[in-house]
Coordinates of C-alpha atoms in Angstrom, one line a residue:
M616 CA -4.2 -6.7 -30.7
N617 CA -7.8 -7.6 -33.0
G618 CA -7.9 -10.9 -31.8
Y619 CA -8.9 -9.6 -28.5
D620 CA -11.4 -7.2 -27.0
A621 CA -9.4 -5.5 -24.4
V622 CA -5.6 -5.1 -24.0
V623 CA -4.1 -3.7 -20.5
V624 CA -0.5 -2.8 -19.9
G625 CA 0.9 -3.8 -16.8
S626 CA 0.4 -6.5 -14.9
G627 CA 0.3 -5.3 -11.9
P628 CA -2.4 -5.9 -9.2
N629 CA -4.4 -3.9 -11.0
G630 CA -3.8 -4.5 -14.1
L631 CA -4.6 -8.5 -13.4
A632 CA -7.6 -7.6 -11.5
A633 CA -8.9 -5.5 -14.2
A634 CA -8.2 -7.7 -16.5
I635 CA -9.9 -11.0 -14.4
E636 CA -12.8 -9.1 -14.3
L637 CA -12.9 -8.4 -18.5
A638 CA -12.6 -12.3 -18.8
R639 CA -14.9 -12.9 -16.5
A640 CA -17.5 -10.9 -18.8
G641 CA -16.3 -13.0 -21.5
R642 CA -14.3 -11.0 -22.8
S643 CA -10.5 -11.6 -24.2
V644 CA -8.2 -10.0 -22.4
L645 CA -4.0 -10.2 -23.5
V646 CA -2.0 -8.4 -20.5
R647 CA 1.4 -6.4 -21.9
E648 CA 3.9 -6.5 -18.9
A649 CA 7.0 -4.4 -20.5
A650 CA 9.5 -6.6 -17.6
D651 CA 10.5 -10.0 -17.8
G652 CA 8.4 -11.3 -15.0
I653 CA 4.8 -9.8 -13.7
G654 CA 3.8 -8.4 -10.6
G655 CA 4.4 -4.8 -10.7
G656 CA 5.3 -3.7 -7.0
L657 CA 3.8 -7.8 -6.0
R658 CA 7.6 -9.0 -7.4
S659 CA 9.8 -11.2 -4.8
G660 CA 13.0 -12.0 -5.3
E661 CA 16.8 -13.5 -4.4
V662 CA 18.6 -9.3 -3.9
T663 CA 20.8 -10.6 -1.3
L664 CA 22.4 -14.0 -1.1
P665 CA 21.2 -17.4 -2.5
G666 CA 18.4 -18.7 -1.1
F667 CA 16.7 -15.1 0.8
V668 CA 14.0 -14.6 -0.9
H669 CA 13.0 -10.6 -0.4
D670 CA 9.7 -8.4 -1.6
L671 CA 10.8 -5.7 -4.2
C672 CA 8.4 -3.5 -3.2
S673 CA 4.4 -4.1 -0.9
A674 CA 4.7 -7.6 2.3
I675 CA 2.4 -6.9 4.0
H676 CA -1.9 -7.2 3.0
P677 CA -3.6 -5.5 5.2
M678 CA -5.9 -4.3 2.3
A679 CA -5.5 -7.9 0.0
A680 CA -7.7 -8.4 3.4
A681 CA -10.1 -6.3 3.0
S682 CA -10.8 -6.1 -0.7
P683 CA -14.0 -6.6 -2.3
F684 CA -12.1 -7.5 -5.2
F685 CA -9.7 -10.1 -3.9
R686 CA -13.0 -12.1 -1.9
T687 CA -14.3 -12.4 -5.2
V688 CA -11.6 -14.2 -6.5
P689 CA -10.4 -17.9 -5.8
L690 CA -7.4 -17.6 -5.2
Q691 CA -6.6 -19.9 -2.8
E692 CA -7.2 -22.6 -5.3
H693 CA -4.5 -21.2 -7.3
G694 CA -1.4 -21.8 -4.6
L695 CA -1.9 -19.0 -2.0
E696 CA -2.1 -19.2 1.2
W697 CA -2.0 -16.6 3.4
V698 CA 0.3 -16.6 6.5
E699 CA -1.9 -14.6 9.5
P700 CA 1.1 -13.1 12.8
P701 CA 0.2 -13.5 16.0
L702 CA 0.1 -9.8 16.0
P703 CA -0.7 -7.3 13.2
L704 CA 1.5 -4.9 14.3
A705 CA 4.2 -4.1 17.1
H706 CA 5.4 -0.3 17.9
P707 CA 8.7 -0.2 20.5
L708 CA 9.2 2.6 22.7
D709 CA 12.1 3.2 24.1
G710 CA 13.1 1.6 27.7
G711 CA 12.1 -2.4 26.4
E712 CA 8.9 -1.4 26.4
A713 CA 6.3 -1.5 23.3
V714 CA 2.2 -1.0 22.5
V715 CA 0.8 -4.1 20.2
L716 CA -2.1 -3.6 17.7
R717 CA -4.0 -6.7 18.2
R718 CA -7.4 -8.7 16.3
S719 CA -9.5 -7.6 18.5
V720 CA -10.0 -3.8 19.5
E721 CA -11.4 -4.6 23.2
A722 CA -7.7 -6.6 24.2
T723 CA -5.3 -4.1 22.6
A724 CA -7.3 -1.3 24.1
E725 CA -6.2 -3.0 28.0
E726 CA -2.9 -2.5 27.2
L727 CA -3.4 1.4 26.7
G728 CA -3.7 2.3 30.4
G729 CA -6.1 6.0 30.6
D730 CA -6.9 5.5 27.2
A731 CA -8.7 2.1 27.6
G732 CA -12.3 3.8 27.0
A733 CA -10.1 6.4 23.7
Y734 CA -8.6 4.4 21.7
A735 CA -12.5 1.6 22.2
R736 CA -14.5 4.4 21.4
A737 CA -12.6 5.3 18.5
F738 CA -12.2 2.1 16.6
Q739 CA -15.3 -0.2 17.9
P740 CA -17.8 2.3 15.6
L741 CA -15.9 1.5 13.2
V742 CA -14.8 -2.1 13.5
D743 CA -18.5 -2.8 13.3
A744 CA -20.0 -1.0 10.4
W745 CA -17.1 -2.1 8.5
P746 CA -19.4 -3.7 7.0
Q747 CA -20.9 -1.0 5.6
L748 CA -17.8 1.1 5.4
E749 CA -16.0 -0.6 2.9
G750 CA -17.0 -0.4 -0.4
A751 CA -16.9 3.7 0.5
L752 CA -13.6 3.4 1.5
L753 CA -12.1 1.6 -1.1
G754 CA -14.0 3.5 -4.4
P755 CA -13.8 6.7 -5.5
L756 CA -15.2 9.2 -2.3
V757 CA -16.9 11.6 -5.1
R758 CA -19.8 9.2 -5.6
L759 CA -23.3 8.5 -3.1
P760 CA -22.5 6.5 -0.4
R761 CA -24.7 3.3 0.2
H762 CA -24.8 3.8 4.0
P763 CA -24.1 7.5 4.8
F764 CA -24.6 8.1 8.3
P765 CA -21.4 4.7 9.0
L766 CA -19.2 6.6 6.2
A767 CA -20.8 10.4 8.0
R768 CA -19.4 9.3 11.6
F769 CA -16.1 8.2 9.7
G770 CA -15.1 11.4 7.9
L771 CA -15.8 13.2 10.9
E772 CA -13.2 11.9 12.7
A773 CA -10.7 11.3 9.1
I774 CA -11.1 14.9 8.5
W775 CA -8.6 15.9 11.3
P776 CA -4.7 15.9 11.4
A777 CA -3.4 13.4 12.5
T778 CA -1.8 14.5 15.0
T779 CA -4.7 17.1 16.4
F780 CA -6.6 13.4 16.6
A781 CA -4.0 11.8 18.4
R782 CA -3.9 14.9 20.9
R783 CA -7.6 15.4 20.9
R784 CA -8.0 11.1 21.9
F785 CA -5.2 10.4 24.0
R786 CA -4.0 11.9 26.9
D787 CA -0.4 9.2 26.6
E788 CA 1.8 8.2 24.6
P789 CA 1.6 4.4 23.6
A790 CA -2.3 5.3 22.2
R791 CA -0.9 8.4 20.4
A792 CA 2.1 7.0 19.0
L793 CA 0.4 4.0 18.0
F794 CA -2.0 6.0 16.1
A795 CA 1.0 8.1 14.3
G796 CA 2.2 5.3 13.3
L797 CA -0.6 3.5 11.9
A798 CA -1.3 7.4 9.9
A799 CA 2.3 8.1 8.4
H800 CA 1.6 5.1 6.6
S801 CA -0.4 7.9 4.0
I802 CA 2.9 9.1 3.2
I803 CA 2.2 12.5 3.6
S804 CA 2.9 15.5 6.9
L805 CA 0.5 14.1 9.4
D806 CA -0.2 18.0 10.6
R807 CA -1.8 17.4 6.6
I808 CA -6.0 17.4 7.0
A809 CA -7.2 14.0 7.2
S810 CA -3.7 12.3 7.3
A811 CA -6.2 10.9 10.1
S812 CA -7.6 8.7 7.5
F813 CA -5.1 6.7 6.8
G814 CA -4.5 5.9 10.6
L815 CA -8.1 4.9 11.2
V816 CA -8.7 3.2 7.8
L817 CA -4.7 1.2 9.0
G818 CA -6.5 0.6 12.8
L819 CA -9.4 0.0 11.1
T820 CA -8.2 -3.2 9.2
G821 CA -5.8 -4.6 11.5
H822 CA -9.2 -5.4 13.4
A823 CA -11.3 -6.2 11.2
V824 CA -9.0 -9.1 8.9
G825 CA -5.7 -8.4 9.7
W826 CA -2.4 -7.9 8.4
P827 CA -1.6 -10.6 6.3
L828 CA 1.2 -11.8 4.5
P829 CA 1.8 -14.4 2.1
R830 CA 3.9 -17.4 2.1
G831 CA 6.7 -17.9 0.2
G832 CA 6.0 -13.5 -0.9
S833 CA 4.2 -11.2 -2.3
Q834 CA 5.0 -13.2 -6.2
S835 CA 2.8 -15.7 -4.8
I836 CA 0.2 -13.1 -5.0
A837 CA 0.5 -12.1 -8.7
D838 CA 1.3 -15.8 -9.6
A839 CA -2.3 -17.0 -8.4
L840 CA -4.0 -13.8 -9.8
A841 CA -2.2 -14.2 -13.3
S842 CA -3.0 -18.2 -12.5
Y843 CA -7.1 -17.8 -12.8
L844 CA -6.4 -14.7 -15.0
R845 CA -5.4 -18.2 -17.6
S846 CA -8.2 -20.2 -16.4
L847 CA -10.8 -17.2 -17.9
G848 CA -8.7 -17.2 -21.5
G849 CA -7.0 -14.4 -20.2
E850 CA -3.5 -14.3 -21.4
I851 CA 0.1 -12.3 -20.6
V852 CA 2.8 -11.9 -22.3
T853 CA 6.2 -10.2 -20.6
G854 CA 8.9 -8.1 -22.2
A855 CA 6.5 -6.6 -24.5
P856 CA 6.7 -3.0 -23.5
V857 CA 3.4 -0.7 -25.3
E858 CA 5.5 2.5 -26.4
S859 CA 2.3 4.1 -28.1
L860 CA -1.8 3.7 -27.5
E861 CA -1.6 3.7 -31.6
E862 CA 0.1 0.1 -31.4
L863 CA -3.0 -1.4 -30.0
S864 CA -5.5 0.7 -32.5
G865 CA -8.1 -1.5 -33.3
T866 CA -8.3 -2.8 -29.3
R867 CA -11.9 -2.1 -28.5
T868 CA -10.8 -1.8 -24.6
I869 CA -7.7 -0.4 -22.8
L870 CA -6.5 -0.3 -19.6
C871 CA -3.1 1.5 -18.6
D872 CA -1.9 0.2 -15.5
V873 CA 0.2 3.2 -15.2
T874 CA 0.9 6.9 -13.8
P875 CA -0.5 10.4 -15.4
R876 CA 2.7 10.8 -16.5
Q877 CA 3.0 6.9 -18.7
L878 CA 0.1 7.8 -19.5
L879 CA 0.8 11.2 -21.2
G880 CA 3.6 9.6 -22.9
L881 CA 1.2 6.5 -23.9
A882 CA -1.7 9.0 -26.0
G883 CA 1.2 11.0 -27.2
D884 CA -1.5 13.9 -28.8
R885 CA -4.7 12.1 -28.7
L886 CA -5.0 13.6 -25.2
G887 CA -6.1 17.9 -25.2
G888 CA -8.0 19.9 -23.2
R889 CA -8.5 20.3 -19.6
Y890 CA -8.0 16.1 -19.2
R891 CA -4.1 16.2 -20.1
Q892 CA -3.8 20.1 -17.6
A893 CA -4.9 17.9 -14.7
L894 CA -2.2 15.1 -15.8
E895 CA 0.6 17.5 -16.2
R896 CA -0.2 19.2 -12.7
Y897 CA -0.5 15.8 -11.3
R898 CA 1.8 15.7 -8.2
Y899 CA 3.5 12.8 -7.5
G900 CA 4.5 12.7 -3.7
P901 CA 7.7 11.3 -1.9
G902 CA 9.5 9.0 -2.5
V903 CA 10.9 5.9 0.5
F904 CA 14.0 4.0 0.7
K905 CA 14.3 0.7 1.0
L906 CA 16.2 -2.3 2.8
D907 CA 16.2 -5.8 2.8
W908 CA 18.3 -7.8 4.4
A909 CA 19.9 -11.1 5.2
L910 CA 19.7 -12.3 9.0
S911 CA 21.4 -15.1 10.7
G912 CA 18.6 -15.5 13.2
P913 CA 15.7 -13.3 14.0
I914 CA 15.7 -9.5 15.0
P915 CA 16.6 -9.5 18.8
W916 CA 13.9 -7.1 19.7
A917 CA 13.9 -5.9 23.3
A918 CA 10.3 -5.6 23.5
P919 CA 9.5 -8.9 23.3
E920 CA 6.2 -8.7 21.6
C921 CA 8.3 -7.2 18.2
A922 CA 8.6 -10.9 18.1
Q923 CA 5.4 -11.6 18.1
A924 CA 4.1 -8.5 15.3
G925 CA 4.8 -9.8 11.8
T926 CA 5.2 -5.4 10.6
V927 CA 7.3 -3.2 13.4
H928 CA 7.0 0.3 13.5
L929 CA 10.3 2.3 14.5
G930 CA 9.6 5.5 15.2
G931 CA 9.0 6.5 19.3
T932 CA 6.8 9.0 20.2
L933 CA 4.3 11.1 18.5
D934 CA 6.3 14.3 18.1
E935 CA 8.6 12.3 16.6
I936 CA 7.0 10.5 13.6
A937 CA 5.5 13.7 13.0
A938 CA 9.2 15.9 12.1
S939 CA 10.5 12.6 11.0
E940 CA 7.2 12.8 8.1
R941 CA 7.1 17.1 7.4
G942 CA 10.9 16.4 6.3
P943 CA 10.3 14.4 2.5
E944 CA 7.3 17.1 1.6
R945 CA 9.8 20.1 2.5
G946 CA 12.9 18.0 0.8
E947 CA 14.3 16.9 3.3
T948 CA 15.4 13.5 5.2
S949 CA 15.8 13.0 8.3
D950 CA 18.2 11.7 11.5
R951 CA 15.4 9.8 12.6
P952 CA 13.3 8.5 10.9
F953 CA 10.2 7.0 11.1
V954 CA 10.6 3.6 9.9
L955 CA 8.4 0.8 9.0
L956 CA 10.0 -2.8 8.9
A957 CA 8.2 -5.8 8.3
Q958 CA 9.6 -9.5 9.2
P959 CA 8.6 -12.5 7.2
T960 CA 10.2 -15.3 8.0
M961 CA 9.6 -15.1 11.6
F962 CA 6.0 -16.5 10.8
D963 CA 7.2 -17.8 6.6
P964 CA 10.9 -19.5 7.3
S965 CA 10.3 -20.9 3.7
R966 CA 11.4 -17.2 2.1
A967 CA 14.8 -18.4 4.0
P968 CA 17.6 -21.0 4.9
D969 CA 16.7 -23.5 8.0
G970 CA 17.3 -20.9 10.5
R971 CA 17.7 -17.5 9.0
H972 CA 15.8 -15.0 8.4
T973 CA 14.9 -12.1 6.3
A974 CA 13.9 -7.8 7.7
W975 CA 12.5 -6.1 5.1
G976 CA 12.2 -1.9 6.0
Y977 CA 12.1 1.4 4.1
C978 CA 11.5 5.8 4.9
H979 CA 10.2 7.5 3.4
V980 CA 12.1 10.5 2.1
P981 CA 12.3 13.4 -0.6
N982 CA 10.8 12.3 -4.0
G983 CA 14.0 11.9 -5.9
S984 CA 16.2 11.4 -3.5
T985 CA 19.7 10.6 -3.3
V986 CA 20.7 10.2 0.5
D987 CA 21.4 7.5 0.8
M988 CA 19.9 6.1 4.9
T989 CA 20.7 3.0 5.7
D990 CA 23.0 3.5 8.1
A991 CA 19.8 6.4 9.7
I992 CA 17.6 3.1 9.4
E993 CA 19.4 0.6 11.1
R994 CA 20.6 2.9 14.0
Q995 CA 16.4 3.6 14.7
I996 CA 16.7 -0.9 14.5
E997 CA 19.7 -1.0 16.8
R998 CA 18.2 1.8 19.3
F999 CA 14.9 -1.1 19.5
A1000 CA 16.4 -4.4 19.1
P1001 CA 20.9 -3.9 20.7
G1002 CA 23.3 -5.6 18.8
F1003 CA 20.4 -6.5 15.3
G1004 CA 23.9 -4.9 12.9
E1005 CA 25.7 -8.9 14.0
R1006 CA 23.1 -10.6 12.4
V1007 CA 23.3 -8.4 9.3
L1008 CA 24.6 -11.5 6.6
A1009 CA 23.9 -9.1 3.4
R1010 CA 22.5 -6.6 2.5
S1011 CA 20.2 -4.5 -0.7
A1012 CA 19.8 -1.2 -0.2
M1013 CA 17.6 0.6 -3.0
G1014 CA 17.2 4.5 -3.3
P1015 CA 13.9 6.7 -5.2
A1016 CA 15.7 6.0 -8.2
D1017 CA 16.9 2.2 -7.7
L1018 CA 12.7 1.1 -7.4
E1019 CA 11.7 3.6 -10.1
R1020 CA 13.7 1.4 -13.0
R1021 CA 12.4 -1.4 -11.1
N1022 CA 9.4 -0.6 -11.8
A1023 CA 8.8 2.8 -13.5
N1024 CA 5.2 3.4 -12.2
L1025 CA 7.2 3.7 -9.0
V1026 CA 7.8 8.0 -10.3
G1027 CA 10.6 9.2 -7.8
G1028 CA 10.6 6.6 -5.7
D1029 CA 6.4 7.1 -4.9
I1030 CA 5.3 3.5 -4.1
A1031 CA 1.3 5.3 -3.6
G1032 CA 0.7 6.5 -7.4
G1033 CA 0.5 10.1 -6.4
S1034 CA 0.5 12.2 -3.3
N1035 CA -2.1 11.4 -0.6
A1036 CA -2.9 15.0 -0.1
L1037 CA -7.1 15.0 0.7
R1038 CA -7.8 17.6 -3.0
Q1039 CA -5.7 14.7 -4.9
L1040 CA -7.3 11.5 -3.4
I1041 CA -10.6 13.5 -4.6
A1042 CA -9.6 14.2 -7.8
R1043 CA -7.2 11.1 -8.2
P1044 CA -6.1 11.6 -11.1
A1045 CA -8.7 14.3 -12.3
L1046 CA -12.5 15.9 -10.8
R1047 CA -14.5 13.3 -13.5
P1048 CA -17.8 11.6 -13.1
V1049 CA -15.4 8.6 -14.0
P1050 CA -12.9 8.7 -13.2
Y1051 CA -11.5 5.6 -14.9
S1052 CA -12.7 7.3 -18.3
T1053 CA -9.9 9.3 -20.2
P1054 CA -11.6 11.4 -23.1
I1055 CA -10.2 9.1 -25.2
E1056 CA -13.5 6.4 -26.3
G1057 CA -11.9 3.6 -24.7
V1058 CA -9.1 3.7 -22.8
Y1059 CA -9.2 4.0 -19.2
L1060 CA -6.5 4.1 -16.6
C1061 CA -6.6 1.4 -13.6
S1062 CA -3.3 2.1 -11.6
A1063 CA -3.1 3.6 -7.9
S1064 CA -3.2 7.3 -9.8
T1065 CA -7.1 6.2 -9.4
P1066 CA -9.4 6.1 -5.9
P1067 CA -8.5 4.4 -3.9
G1068 CA -5.3 5.0 -4.1
G1069 CA -2.2 2.9 -3.5
G1070 CA -2.1 -0.5 -1.6
V1071 CA -2.6 -4.4 -2.7
H1072 CA -6.2 -4.2 -3.3
G1073 CA -7.4 -4.9 -6.8
M1074 CA -10.2 -2.5 -6.7
C1075 CA -8.6 0.0 -8.8
G1076 CA -8.5 -1.9 -12.1
Y1077 CA -11.5 -3.9 -10.6
L1078 CA -13.8 -0.9 -11.0
A1079 CA -11.7 1.1 -14.2
A1080 CA -13.2 -2.8 -15.8
R1081 CA -16.2 -2.0 -14.8
A1082 CA -16.9 0.9 -15.7
A1083 CA -15.3 -0.3 -19.0
L1084 CA -18.1 -2.7 -19.1
R1085 CA -20.7 -0.2 -19.0
A1086 CA -20.1 1.5 -21.1
G1087 CA -20.0 -1.4 -23.8
G1088 CA -16.3 -2.4 -23.3

């Protein structure tokens, strides 16, 4: 390891972002990945039938489109092509109707009847202020903001529980349901304080930058990041797990794209005091149960708008979604779970044989749950797309344990790097002036367990690398 200025442990989007930023600063960088392939949550593969490419974790990427880091890397020159579905999001309701999120706030609001004005007042000022908000929302919450007034306006709305926000803002079920589905990306109860922030951010990004998907699968994002890193002189080795930080002795800077649990194992007795205690107390959030389908044709949605959306939220009303999202924190599963579904081959036919399709979906479950949610998820799809089951050629099911076996950072099936409860968003993973630093000189944490948290945006790695460079790394 003495031949490198820096070693990055893990090749997820944050690890690759950290390595790129260090390499751009002239540092010699090695990325060590335990798995046989790179990407972490960006991997794709054939898990149902030959010729059907499925995203094994992330599929739709609004945060990549919104990321200040991603805007600085020429990934299109390294093979990445974004696909923008006609609609970012559809949310079907019983009776064959759907509420949709369009790129335009005005066009979305026009279809919300009596809630048109309320929706526009909630989102248009945020969309207008996005250039001032993006740096604050995609960075540590404890630093002084460059644009305090737009952030204060956002904060006054975001601090509410999502259920309270939806009921106060909107009178009718379509707008309430649309917001509830957005907020449920938080993977916390919608009755929790600040859960509205996730609904606002996801809706805001849908209007400001869209919810794109990468042609060929999410693996293409990782491959483009890796290609750019190598063009800068960085190196990546796979099948090379790091068991202890002692293996990297002599390296000036070490960045770990791992969660607190793995960092404790890597550091051994080199970590102590309050920081170690904070990592030991770190809370992981609910897990997910994920399904991938190979289909003989497109999903037969009752509401035709759903066929135009890259992402479809299946959960019905605000009250239904809220009930579903309370369960995982209580150790319970739902018979009618909120389901997040993506249908990439409607817009990227390269992922399946001619005329065939893939679909991707998951619901939230208790951390480490062993309950098989296949039937419950497919009942929710059939509810809004009668005949779906007849088009299933094959399926792959992954519960929390399966996900963690594929990616050790998905502890108990937690895809967000830790609970998104407000206290842990502020102190992630511990309350420190530089949240990426550790008490070990030259060692930094750069995973989704640091600000701004989960999502494919690379900002955790980018900001950790910037912190290391400021400290002389």
